[in-house]
Structure formats: structure tokens, C-alpha cells
Coordinates of C-alpha atoms and ligand atoms in Angstrom, one line a residue:
M1258 CA 0.0 -0.1 0.0
K1259 CA 1.2 3.5 -0.8
T1260 CA -0.2 5.3 2.2
I1261 CA 1.7 4.9 5.4
I1262 CA -1.3 5.0 7.8
E1263 CA -1.2 6.0 11.6
P1264 CA -0.2 2.7 13.2
F1265 CA -2.7 3.1 16.0
R1266 CA -6.4 3.4 16.6
I1267 CA -7.8 6.3 18.8
K1268 CA -9.4 5.4 22.1
S1269 CA -9.7 8.6 23.9
V1270 CA -9.7 12.1 22.4
E1271 CA -9.1 15.7 23.3
P1272 CA -11.3 18.2 21.6
I1273 CA -9.9 21.0 19.6
R1274 CA -11.4 24.4 20.2
F1275 CA -11.8 26.4 17.0
T1276 CA -11.2 30.2 16.9
T1277 CA -11.7 32.7 14.0
R1278 CA -9.1 34.7 12.4
E1279 CA -10.4 37.9 14.0
Q1280 CA -10.3 36.3 17.5
R1281 CA -6.8 35.2 16.9
R1282 CA -5.8 38.8 15.8
D1283 CA -7.0 40.0 19.2
L1284 CA -5.5 37.2 21.1
L1285 CA -2.1 38.1 19.4
K1286 CA -2.3 41.6 20.4
N1287 CA -3.2 40.5 23.9
V1288 CA -0.1 38.5 24.2
D1289 CA 2.0 41.2 22.5
Y1290 CA 2.7 38.8 19.7
N1291 CA 4.5 36.3 21.7
L1292 CA 3.1 32.6 21.1
F1293 CA 4.3 31.4 24.5
G1294 CA 1.8 33.8 26.0
L1295 CA -1.1 32.1 24.3
K1296 CA -3.5 29.7 26.2
S1297 CA -3.2 26.3 24.6
E1298 CA -7.0 26.2 24.2
D1299 CA -6.6 29.1 21.9
V1300 CA -4.4 27.0 19.6
I1301 CA -5.9 24.8 17.0
I1302 CA -2.7 22.8 16.2
D1303 CA 0.0 23.1 18.7
L1304 CA 3.5 22.4 17.3
L1305 CA 5.3 24.4 19.9
T1306 CA 7.2 21.3 21.1
D1307 CA 7.4 17.5 20.9
S1308 CA 8.3 17.4 24.4
G1309 CA 6.0 16.0 27.0
T1310 CA 3.2 16.2 24.4
S1311 CA 3.0 12.6 23.2
A1312 CA -0.3 10.6 23.5
M1313 CA 0.4 7.6 25.8
S1314 CA -0.9 4.3 24.8
A1315 CA -3.5 2.2 26.6
A1316 CA -0.7 -0.1 27.7
Q1317 CA 1.1 3.0 29.3
W1318 CA -2.1 4.1 31.0
G1319 CA -2.4 0.6 32.3
A1320 CA 1.1 0.6 33.6
V1321 CA 0.3 3.9 35.4
M1322 CA -2.2 2.0 37.4
N1323 CA 0.6 -0.5 38.4
G1324 CA 2.9 2.3 39.7
D1325 CA 4.3 1.8 43.2
E1326 CA 4.8 4.9 45.1
S1327 CA 7.2 3.6 47.7
Y1328 CA 10.1 6.1 48.7
A1329 CA 12.8 3.4 48.3
G1330 CA 13.1 0.2 46.3
S1331 CA 9.9 0.7 44.4
P1332 CA 9.2 -2.2 41.7
S1333 CA 8.4 0.7 39.3
F1334 CA 12.0 1.6 39.5
I1335 CA 13.2 -1.8 38.9
R1336 CA 10.9 -2.1 35.8
F1337 CA 12.2 1.4 34.6
E1338 CA 15.8 0.4 35.2
A1339 CA 15.3 -3.0 33.3
A1340 CA 13.6 -1.2 30.4
V1341 CA 16.4 1.4 30.0
R1342 CA 19.2 -1.2 30.4
D1343 CA 17.6 -3.4 27.9
L1344 CA 18.3 -0.6 25.2
M1345 CA 21.3 1.3 27.0
D1346 CA 23.5 -1.1 29.0
F1347 CA 24.9 1.4 31.4
K1348 CA 25.9 0.3 35.0
H1349 CA 24.3 3.2 36.8
I1350 CA 20.8 4.5 35.9
I1351 CA 19.7 7.6 37.7
P1352 CA 16.2 8.7 37.3
T1353 CA 15.6 12.5 37.1
H1354 CA 12.3 14.6 36.5
Q1355 CA 13.4 15.7 33.1
G1356 CA 16.4 15.9 30.8
R1357 CA 17.7 19.2 32.1
A1358 CA 17.9 18.0 35.6
A1359 CA 20.1 15.2 34.4
E1360 CA 22.2 17.8 32.6
A1361 CA 22.4 20.0 35.7
I1362 CA 23.5 17.1 37.9
L1363 CA 26.3 16.0 35.5
F1364 CA 27.7 19.4 34.9
S1365 CA 27.7 20.3 38.4
L1366 CA 30.1 17.5 39.0
I1367 CA 32.3 17.8 35.9
G1368 CA 31.8 21.5 34.6
G1369 CA 33.5 24.6 36.1
K1370 CA 35.5 27.4 35.2
G1371 CA 38.2 26.8 32.7
K1372 CA 36.4 23.6 31.4
T1373 CA 35.3 23.3 27.8
I1374 CA 32.8 20.8 26.4
P1375 CA 32.5 19.9 22.7
S1376 CA 29.3 18.6 21.1
N1377 CA 28.0 18.2 17.5
T1378 CA 25.5 20.9 18.8
H1379 CA 24.5 21.5 22.4
F1380 CA 20.7 21.9 22.9
D1381 CA 20.1 25.2 24.7
T1382 CA 19.4 23.7 28.2
T1383 CA 22.6 21.7 27.7
R1384 CA 24.5 24.8 26.9
G1385 CA 22.7 26.7 29.8
N1386 CA 23.7 24.1 32.3
I1387 CA 27.3 24.0 31.1
E1388 CA 27.8 27.8 31.0
G1389 CA 26.0 28.1 34.4
T1390 CA 29.0 26.3 35.9
G1391 CA 31.4 28.8 34.3
A1392 CA 32.5 26.2 31.6
E1393 CA 32.4 26.7 27.9
A1394 CA 30.0 24.8 25.5
V1395 CA 31.4 24.4 21.8
D1396 CA 29.6 23.2 18.7
L1397 CA 31.6 21.0 16.2
V1398 CA 28.8 19.9 13.8
I1399 CA 29.9 19.1 10.2
A1400 CA 29.6 22.1 7.7
E1401 CA 26.6 20.2 5.8
G1402 CA 24.7 20.6 9.1
K1403 CA 24.6 24.3 8.7
D1404 CA 23.3 24.4 5.3
P1405 CA 19.4 24.1 5.2
Q1406 CA 19.3 22.9 1.7
N1407 CA 22.0 20.3 1.8
L1408 CA 20.7 16.7 1.3
F1409 CA 23.5 15.0 3.1
P1410 CA 21.9 12.1 5.0
F1411 CA 23.8 12.6 8.4
K1412 CA 23.7 16.4 8.9
G1413 CA 24.0 15.9 12.6
N1414 CA 27.5 14.3 12.5
M1415 CA 30.3 15.5 14.4
D1416 CA 33.2 17.2 12.5
L1417 CA 35.8 14.5 13.6
E1418 CA 38.8 16.5 12.4
K1419 CA 37.7 19.5 14.3
L1420 CA 37.0 17.3 17.3
E1421 CA 40.5 15.8 17.1
A1422 CA 42.1 19.3 16.8
F1423 CA 39.9 20.5 19.8
L1424 CA 41.0 17.6 22.1
T1425 CA 44.7 17.9 21.1
E1426 CA 44.6 21.7 21.9
H1427 CA 42.5 21.5 25.0
G1428 CA 43.2 18.2 26.4
D1429 CA 42.8 18.3 30.2
A1430 CA 40.3 21.1 30.2
V1431 CA 37.7 18.8 28.4
P1432 CA 35.8 16.9 31.1
C1433 CA 33.6 14.9 28.2
V1434 CA 32.6 14.8 24.8
M1435 CA 28.9 15.2 24.0
M1436 CA 26.9 14.1 21.2
T1437 CA 23.1 15.1 20.6
I1438 CA 21.1 12.5 18.7
T1439 CA 19.3 13.6 16.8
N1440 CA 20.7 17.0 16.5
N1441 CA 17.5 19.1 17.7
A1442 CA 19.1 22.6 17.3
G1443 CA 20.4 21.7 13.8
G1444 CA 17.0 20.7 12.4
G1445 CA 16.5 17.3 14.0
Q1446 CA 19.1 15.6 11.7
P1447 CA 20.6 12.3 12.6
V1448 CA 24.1 11.2 13.4
S1449 CA 25.3 8.0 11.8
L1450 CA 26.5 5.0 13.8
A1451 CA 29.9 5.3 12.1
N1452 CA 30.1 8.9 13.3
I1453 CA 29.1 7.9 17.0
R1454 CA 31.7 5.1 16.9
E1455 CA 34.5 7.5 15.4
T1456 CA 33.6 10.2 17.9
A1457 CA 33.9 7.5 20.8
K1458 CA 37.1 6.4 19.6
I1459 CA 38.6 9.9 19.5
A1460 CA 37.5 10.8 22.8
Q1461 CA 38.9 7.4 24.2
A1462 CA 42.2 8.0 22.6
H1463 CA 42.3 11.3 24.7
K1464 CA 41.0 9.6 27.7
V1465 CA 37.8 11.8 27.8
P1466 CA 34.5 10.4 28.6
F1467 CA 31.9 10.3 25.8
I1468 CA 28.3 11.1 26.9
I1469 CA 25.2 11.1 24.6
D1470 CA 22.3 13.3 24.8
A1471 CA 19.8 10.7 23.8
C1472 CA 16.5 12.4 23.8
R1473 CA 15.5 11.1 20.1
F1474 CA 17.6 8.1 20.1
A1475 CA 14.9 5.9 18.4
E1476 CA 14.3 8.5 15.7
N1477 CA 18.0 8.5 15.1
A1478 CA 18.2 4.8 14.8
W1479 CA 15.5 4.7 12.3
F1480 CA 17.5 7.1 10.1
I1481 CA 20.5 4.8 10.6
K1482 CA 18.5 1.8 9.5
Q1483 CA 17.2 3.7 6.4
R1484 CA 20.3 5.7 5.4
E1485 CA 23.4 4.0 6.6
E1486 CA 25.2 1.2 4.4
G1487 CA 25.0 -2.2 6.1
Q1488 CA 22.3 -1.2 8.7
G1489 CA 19.1 -1.9 6.6
E1490 CA 18.5 -5.4 7.8
R1491 CA 19.1 -4.8 11.5
S1492 CA 16.7 -4.3 14.1
I1493 CA 16.1 -0.9 15.7
K1494 CA 16.9 -2.4 19.0
D1495 CA 20.3 -3.7 17.9
I1496 CA 21.1 -0.4 16.3
V1497 CA 20.1 1.4 19.6
R1498 CA 22.3 -0.8 21.7
D1499 CA 25.3 -0.3 19.3
C1500 CA 24.8 3.5 19.5
F1501 CA 25.3 3.3 23.4
A1502 CA 27.6 0.5 23.5
E1503 CA 30.7 2.7 23.2
A1504 CA 29.4 5.6 25.3
D1505 CA 30.4 6.2 28.9
G1506 CA 27.1 7.7 29.9
M1507 CA 23.9 9.5 28.6
T1508 CA 21.4 12.2 29.6
M1509 CA 17.8 11.6 28.5
S1510 CA 14.7 13.5 28.4
A1511 CA 11.9 10.8 28.6
K1512 CA 9.6 13.5 27.4
K1513 CA 10.6 12.7 23.8
D1514 CA 11.5 9.1 22.8
A1515 CA 9.9 7.4 25.8
F1516 CA 6.4 8.6 24.9
A1517 CA 6.1 10.1 28.6
N1518 CA 4.8 13.5 29.7
I1519 CA 7.6 13.9 32.1
G1520 CA 10.9 12.3 33.2
G1521 CA 14.5 11.6 32.3
W1522 CA 17.6 10.0 33.5
L1523 CA 21.3 10.2 33.8
A1524 CA 23.2 7.0 33.1
L1525 CA 27.1 6.4 33.6
N1526 CA 29.5 3.7 34.0
D1527 CA 31.9 5.4 36.3
D1528 CA 31.3 4.2 39.8
A1529 CA 32.7 7.2 41.6
L1530 CA 31.0 9.7 39.3
A1531 CA 27.8 7.8 39.8
Q1532 CA 28.1 8.0 43.5
K1533 CA 28.6 11.7 43.5
A1534 CA 25.6 12.1 41.0
R1535 CA 23.2 10.1 43.2
T1536 CA 24.4 12.3 46.3
R1537 CA 23.5 15.4 44.3
L1538 CA 20.2 13.7 43.3
I1539 CA 19.0 13.2 46.8
Q1540 CA 19.9 17.0 47.5
T1541 CA 18.0 18.2 44.3
E1542 CA 15.6 15.5 42.9
G1543 CA 14.9 12.7 45.3
F1544 CA 16.0 9.3 46.5
P1545 CA 17.8 7.3 43.7
T1546 CA 14.8 4.9 43.1
Y1547 CA 12.5 7.8 42.0
G1548 CA 14.5 10.7 41.3
G1549 CA 11.8 13.5 41.2
L1550 CA 9.2 11.2 39.7
A1551 CA 6.2 9.4 40.9
G1552 CA 6.4 5.6 40.5
R1553 CA 3.5 5.6 37.9
D1554 CA 5.9 8.0 35.8
L1555 CA 8.7 5.5 35.9
D1556 CA 6.2 2.8 34.8
A1557 CA 4.8 4.8 31.8
I1558 CA 8.5 5.3 30.7
A1559 CA 9.2 1.7 31.0
Q1560 CA 6.3 0.8 28.9
G1561 CA 7.0 3.7 26.4
L1562 CA 10.7 2.5 25.8
K1563 CA 9.1 -0.9 24.7
E1564 CA 6.8 1.0 22.2
I1565 CA 9.2 3.5 20.8
I1566 CA 11.4 1.1 19.0
S1567 CA 8.4 -0.2 16.8
E1568 CA 9.4 0.0 13.2
D1569 CA 5.7 0.6 12.3
Y1570 CA 5.7 3.6 14.5
L1571 CA 8.9 5.0 13.4
R1572 CA 8.2 4.7 9.8
Y1573 CA 4.9 6.6 10.3
R1574 CA 6.5 9.1 12.4
V1575 CA 9.3 10.2 10.0
R1576 CA 6.9 9.9 7.1
T1577 CA 4.7 12.5 8.6
N1578 CA 7.5 15.0 8.4
E1579 CA 8.6 14.0 5.0
Y1580 CA 4.9 14.3 3.9
I1581 CA 4.6 17.8 4.9
I1582 CA 8.0 18.8 3.7
E1583 CA 7.5 17.4 0.2
R1584 CA 4.3 19.5 0.0
L1585 CA 5.8 22.6 1.4
D1586 CA 8.5 22.3 -1.0
R1587 CA 6.4 21.9 -4.0
L1588 CA 4.6 25.2 -2.8
G1589 CA 8.0 27.0 -2.8
V1590 CA 8.4 27.3 1.0
A1591 CA 12.1 27.1 2.0
V1592 CA 12.1 23.9 4.1
V1593 CA 15.1 22.4 5.9
K1594 CA 15.9 19.3 4.1
P1595 CA 16.1 16.3 4.3
A1596 CA 13.2 15.9 6.9
G1597 CA 14.3 15.6 10.3
G1598 CA 13.0 13.2 13.0
H1599 CA 10.6 15.4 15.1
A1600 CA 10.0 18.6 13.4
V1601 CA 9.7 20.5 10.3
F1602 CA 12.1 23.5 10.0
V1603 CA 11.1 26.5 7.7
D1604 CA 14.0 28.6 6.7
A1605 CA 12.3 32.0 7.3
R1606 CA 15.2 34.2 6.5
S1607 CA 15.3 32.6 2.9
W1608 CA 11.4 32.5 2.5
L1609 CA 10.7 36.0 3.8
S1610 CA 13.9 37.5 2.6
H1611 CA 12.2 40.9 2.4
I1612 CA 12.4 41.1 6.3
E1613 CA 15.8 41.9 7.8
P1614 CA 17.1 39.3 10.4
L1615 CA 16.9 42.1 13.1
Q1616 CA 13.3 42.4 12.3
Y1617 CA 12.8 38.8 12.9
P1618 CA 11.5 36.9 9.9
G1619 CA 10.9 33.8 12.0
Q1620 CA 8.8 35.7 14.5
A1621 CA 6.7 37.2 11.6
L1622 CA 6.2 33.8 10.1
A1623 CA 5.2 32.2 13.5
V1624 CA 2.8 34.9 14.1
A1625 CA 1.3 34.6 10.6
L1626 CA 0.9 30.8 11.0
Y1627 CA -1.1 31.5 14.1
E1628 CA -3.3 34.3 12.7
I1629 CA -4.2 32.5 9.5
G1630 CA -4.5 28.8 10.8
G1631 CA -4.3 28.9 14.6
I1632 CA -0.8 26.9 14.3
R1633 CA 1.5 27.4 17.1
S1634 CA 5.2 26.9 16.1
C1635 CA 8.4 28.2 17.6
E1636 CA 11.0 30.8 16.1
I1637 CA 14.6 29.4 16.3
G1638 CA 16.5 32.3 15.2
T1639 CA 17.5 35.9 16.1
V1640 CA 14.8 36.3 18.7
M1641 CA 16.1 33.2 20.5
F1642 CA 19.9 33.6 20.0
G1643 CA 20.3 37.2 18.9
R1644 CA 21.0 38.8 22.2
S1645 CA 24.6 38.1 23.5
P1646 CA 25.3 38.1 27.2
D1647 CA 27.2 41.4 26.8
G1648 CA 24.0 42.8 25.7
R1649 CA 24.7 43.4 21.9
E1650 CA 22.2 42.2 19.3
S1651 CA 23.2 40.6 16.0
P1652 CA 21.5 38.2 13.6
A1653 CA 21.7 34.4 14.6
A1654 CA 23.2 31.9 12.1
M1655 CA 19.9 31.0 10.8
D1656 CA 16.4 32.3 11.1
L1657 CA 14.2 29.0 11.3
V1658 CA 10.7 28.4 12.5
R1659 CA 10.2 24.8 14.0
M1660 CA 7.0 23.0 13.8
A1661 CA 7.6 20.1 16.3
I1662 CA 5.2 17.2 15.8
P1663 CA 3.9 15.8 19.0
R1664 CA 4.0 11.8 19.0
R1665 CA 0.9 9.9 17.9
V1666 CA -1.3 13.0 18.5
Y1667 CA -2.1 14.5 15.0
T1668 CA -3.5 12.7 12.0
Q1669 CA -2.7 12.9 8.2
S1670 CA -5.7 15.5 8.0
H1671 CA -4.1 17.7 10.5
A1672 CA -1.0 17.4 8.3
D1673 CA -2.9 18.5 5.3
Y1674 CA -4.5 21.3 7.3
I1675 CA -0.9 22.7 8.0
V1676 CA 0.0 22.7 4.3
E1677 CA -3.3 24.4 3.3
V1678 CA -2.3 27.2 6.0
F1679 CA 0.9 27.6 4.1
E1680 CA -0.9 27.7 0.8
E1681 CA -2.9 30.6 2.0
L1682 CA 0.2 32.2 3.6
A1683 CA 2.3 31.8 0.2
A1684 CA -0.2 34.1 -1.5
V1685 CA 0.5 37.0 1.0
K1686 CA 4.0 36.4 2.4
D1687 CA 5.5 39.2 0.6
E1688 CA 3.2 41.7 2.5
L1689 CA 4.2 40.3 5.9
M1690 CA 6.1 43.0 8.0
G1691 CA 8.9 42.5 10.3
Y1692 CA 8.7 43.0 14.3
E1693 CA 10.4 45.0 16.9
I1694 CA 10.9 44.0 20.5
I1695 CA 9.6 46.5 22.7
E1696 CA 10.3 44.9 26.1
E1697 CA 12.6 41.9 26.9
P1698 CA 14.0 40.2 30.1
P1699 CA 17.9 40.2 30.4
M1700 CA 18.1 36.3 29.5
M1701 CA 16.4 33.8 27.4
R1702 CA 14.0 36.7 26.0
H1703 CA 12.1 34.5 23.6
F1704 CA 9.8 33.2 26.2
T1705 CA 8.6 36.6 27.6
A1706 CA 9.7 39.4 25.1
K1707 CA 6.8 41.7 24.0
F1708 CA 6.8 42.4 20.3
A1709 CA 5.2 45.1 18.0
P1710 CA 4.6 44.9 14.3
L1711 CA 6.3 47.2 12.2
S1712 CA 4.2 49.1 9.7
G1713 CA 4.9 50.3 6.2
Ligands
F0G492 N1 18.3 17.8 25.1 C1 17.7 18.1 23.8 C2 18.4 17.6 22.5 C3 16.4 18.5 23.8 O1 15.7 18.7 22.7 C4 15.8 18.8 25.2 C5 14.5 19.3 25.3 C6 16.5 18.7 26.4 C7 17.9 18.0 26.1 C8 16.2 18.9 27.8 O2 15.2 18.0 28.1 O3 12.9 19.3 28.4 O4 13.3 17.2 29.6 O5 14.6 19.1 30.2 N2 13.9 19.8 24.3 C9 12.5 20.4 24.3 C10 12.3 21.0 22.8 C11 12.1 21.4 25.3 O6 11.2 21.6 22.7 O7 13.0 20.9 22.0 P1 14.0 18.4 29.1

């Protein structure tokens, strides 16, 4: 069959509340054109994030009822630990309430002034947690990864030559090498198994631990199976296990590829470091057999990990993005190619080239998508990255708009609707105006900045 259908039936639904374009114009004005200010019930299709927004399965809800809320030694933890270890065979598995909590614990132990940590591309919370300790976060993704139109199959790969040179130069100042799979900030682009292995080898040769930020590990494994030579006949589970076999640890947000609404973990092989991490965990998250989560959350994650490696699911998951991207491409919309795992990225700087980067073309596009179709997306560009800590403002490397697709939540007719909204937008896009920021906080301004549309 040609159509790759949603590999599930729907048992429980949430109504979508429809708004009119006039209502949305007023709502935008009320929130000063910042989409983070909207109430979710005023959004028709919410593509702000794929994090924590998954639909849980009947089996996960069933597992929730089996959750055991004992403070110590809960069987929910035993099931969680076994499910993680089945895919990622680390010695110590330490639950946290979400991914950034795992990062905060790790970098509080190995970060600090004078340290520098390379990655293909650090996600912004990872960067924040590293820089928060006084250490430096450095991105070493391959050049293809910064070119929205380049069709290279593994645009998330680490630049191995740069990594080698970096480790040779900074040696002792590097407490670990990180790798984000898939590369979220770079468009949800995958990393090949060969690149993971080479990165591990280089890190090992320099005696530096290798840690994977694994949020979207199953999507990454699917791309390896589809695109990497010699991997096509292997099971997703085998590929996943291989990805983690050479790492010394991982951080994870279970809000992505574990189908959970909350949760995460830190995994390590180093006994001494794990002991320090558990001590820190008790101070900040909770006892090591629940780590800031309820027992029922641990059970939902354990079940989610069994479901996420389903090929039927992953085929449908990635196909959804490809489907939208193919249609947007035909409309002439500048989309980031090839399709990433969790989101569709639009290159707003290129598509709305009449809007200067400092008049925020990504924000203009995101606001227009909401006004025309009630779609909430997220600017990942000059609004998010344009203000440096010293107060200066300059254009970010790219002005992208991310439409992150929640897992198992929307259907193909929702995808068709998204494309139709773009069709309408394409007809008027040259009339869209830029924005100015009229108020912003000193840090992370994209969450709360107030905007005003520029006229004429
Ligand atoms: N690493 C990556 C690659 C992520 O995408 C995220 C979260 C985190 C770490 C942190 O995990 O949210 O559980 O604390 N990304 C979300 C997003 C917020 O919308 O991309 P968390």
C-alpha cells in the first residue's frame, strides 16, 4: 500500500477548540505577539514542542495504575531500570524529573570555570547548564549541518577533524565529549552509527568520557537503518544498543523518545562519578529509586521504551515530516531538508527575504501561521539567539521556524491542514511585516519578550 497510515486506533480524544481569524488577531495583540503567552486552548494545532506532548498508549495508562509509590526500592524503579538497560546497557541508571535535571547534575560535577565541552550541537538547556557552571560549550557539527538545503543524510554528524584538533589543543580542560542524537538545534538531523563510533574512538584516545544526549535516540536509529550502509536489515533495538555501547554515559529526556509526559535520566559507567551524582540527586531531585518522579511515571517510561522502537511507529513518524516537507517544498516554501525526525523546520530568512534578520522573519512567520490557521510554532533564530550576554544584538546563524510534531497526537488530515495554511500564507507572504521588540528580560528573551508589528 502506498499510504503509510497511523499505526494506531484512537481510544480517547481531546477536543480542539476552533477560533476565528478575528479572534486570533485580538489574542495575538493581547499577548504582544509572543506565542508562548497564548493559552493552549486558543491554539488549533500546537507544534510548539514534541516534548512531553506525546499521546500515551493504553498499555502505558495501564502501567500507570501499576505504579508503586514507595519512597525506596519501588518495583516501578526496577521495571524502569530494566527497560532502560535493555536498550542502553549502562552500569548506573539515575532517574530525574526531566532531561535538564540530568544535565544539571552531570555538569555540576564535571563542569566549572576553565572547562570546555564540545558537542555536535548542544541543545540550549545543555548549553545553559554547562555555561551556568562557568564552563564553555562548543559546537562542532559538520559544515553540511549548517546548510538548510544540503541533502547529506547525516547532517547531525560531529566534525571529526575539528574534534581531534579540539581535544589535542584543550586536552585536560575537556571533562567530556557530548553528542546530541538527533541534533535538535540543527533541524532534527541524525548522526550516523559510524560517526558515533569514530567520535567515541577519538574521545577514548584522549581519555575523555563520551556522553550521549539521547532524547530522540529511536528516531536517530530509524535514520541509521534507512540511510546507513549495512544497517538496513538490522533491528532498531540492535542499532540502539550499538549506539550506546561505546558511550560512557547518557542524559535523557523521557518526554521525547519514551512517550512520557515527564521524566528523564542520567546513566553512567563510572562508579565514583555515579556515586557523586546520586548524592547530588538526593539533594535536588529525590531518592535514587524515584529521582523526582512518581512511581507511575517510571512505569509509563518503562512501557514507552518498549513501544518507541517499533518500526511501524518510526516509519509513520518520520513519514509525517517528509509528507509535510514534500508538499511545502512544492509550494516553494524554503524548508530544511532532508526531513528531520521530530519537526519540520522552515528557513524563514530565505522564504521571507524581504524582512531583515533584526526585524525577526522567523517571528513574523510564526505569528502569521497562528493568525491564518491557529498553528503554534516556535521561532529558532534571532529572537532566541540574537542577544549576547554582553547585551549586543546581532543576527543568529539562521532564522528558522520549528513545527515540532507531538508523537501519536495528530493525523494526516491535520498535516493536510498545515499545508493548506501555508498555501494561504504563500499568497500573501510578501506583504508580511517584520517586528520590533518593545520589552525583553535580560536572559532567554524568547519566552517573555513583547513584540510590536512594524508598519509600512
Ligand atoms: N536535550 C535535547 C536535545 C532537547 O531537545 C531537550 C529538550 C533537552 C535536552 C532537555 O530535556 O526538556 O526534558 O529538560 N527539548 C525540548 C524541545 C524542550 O522543545 O526541543 P527536558
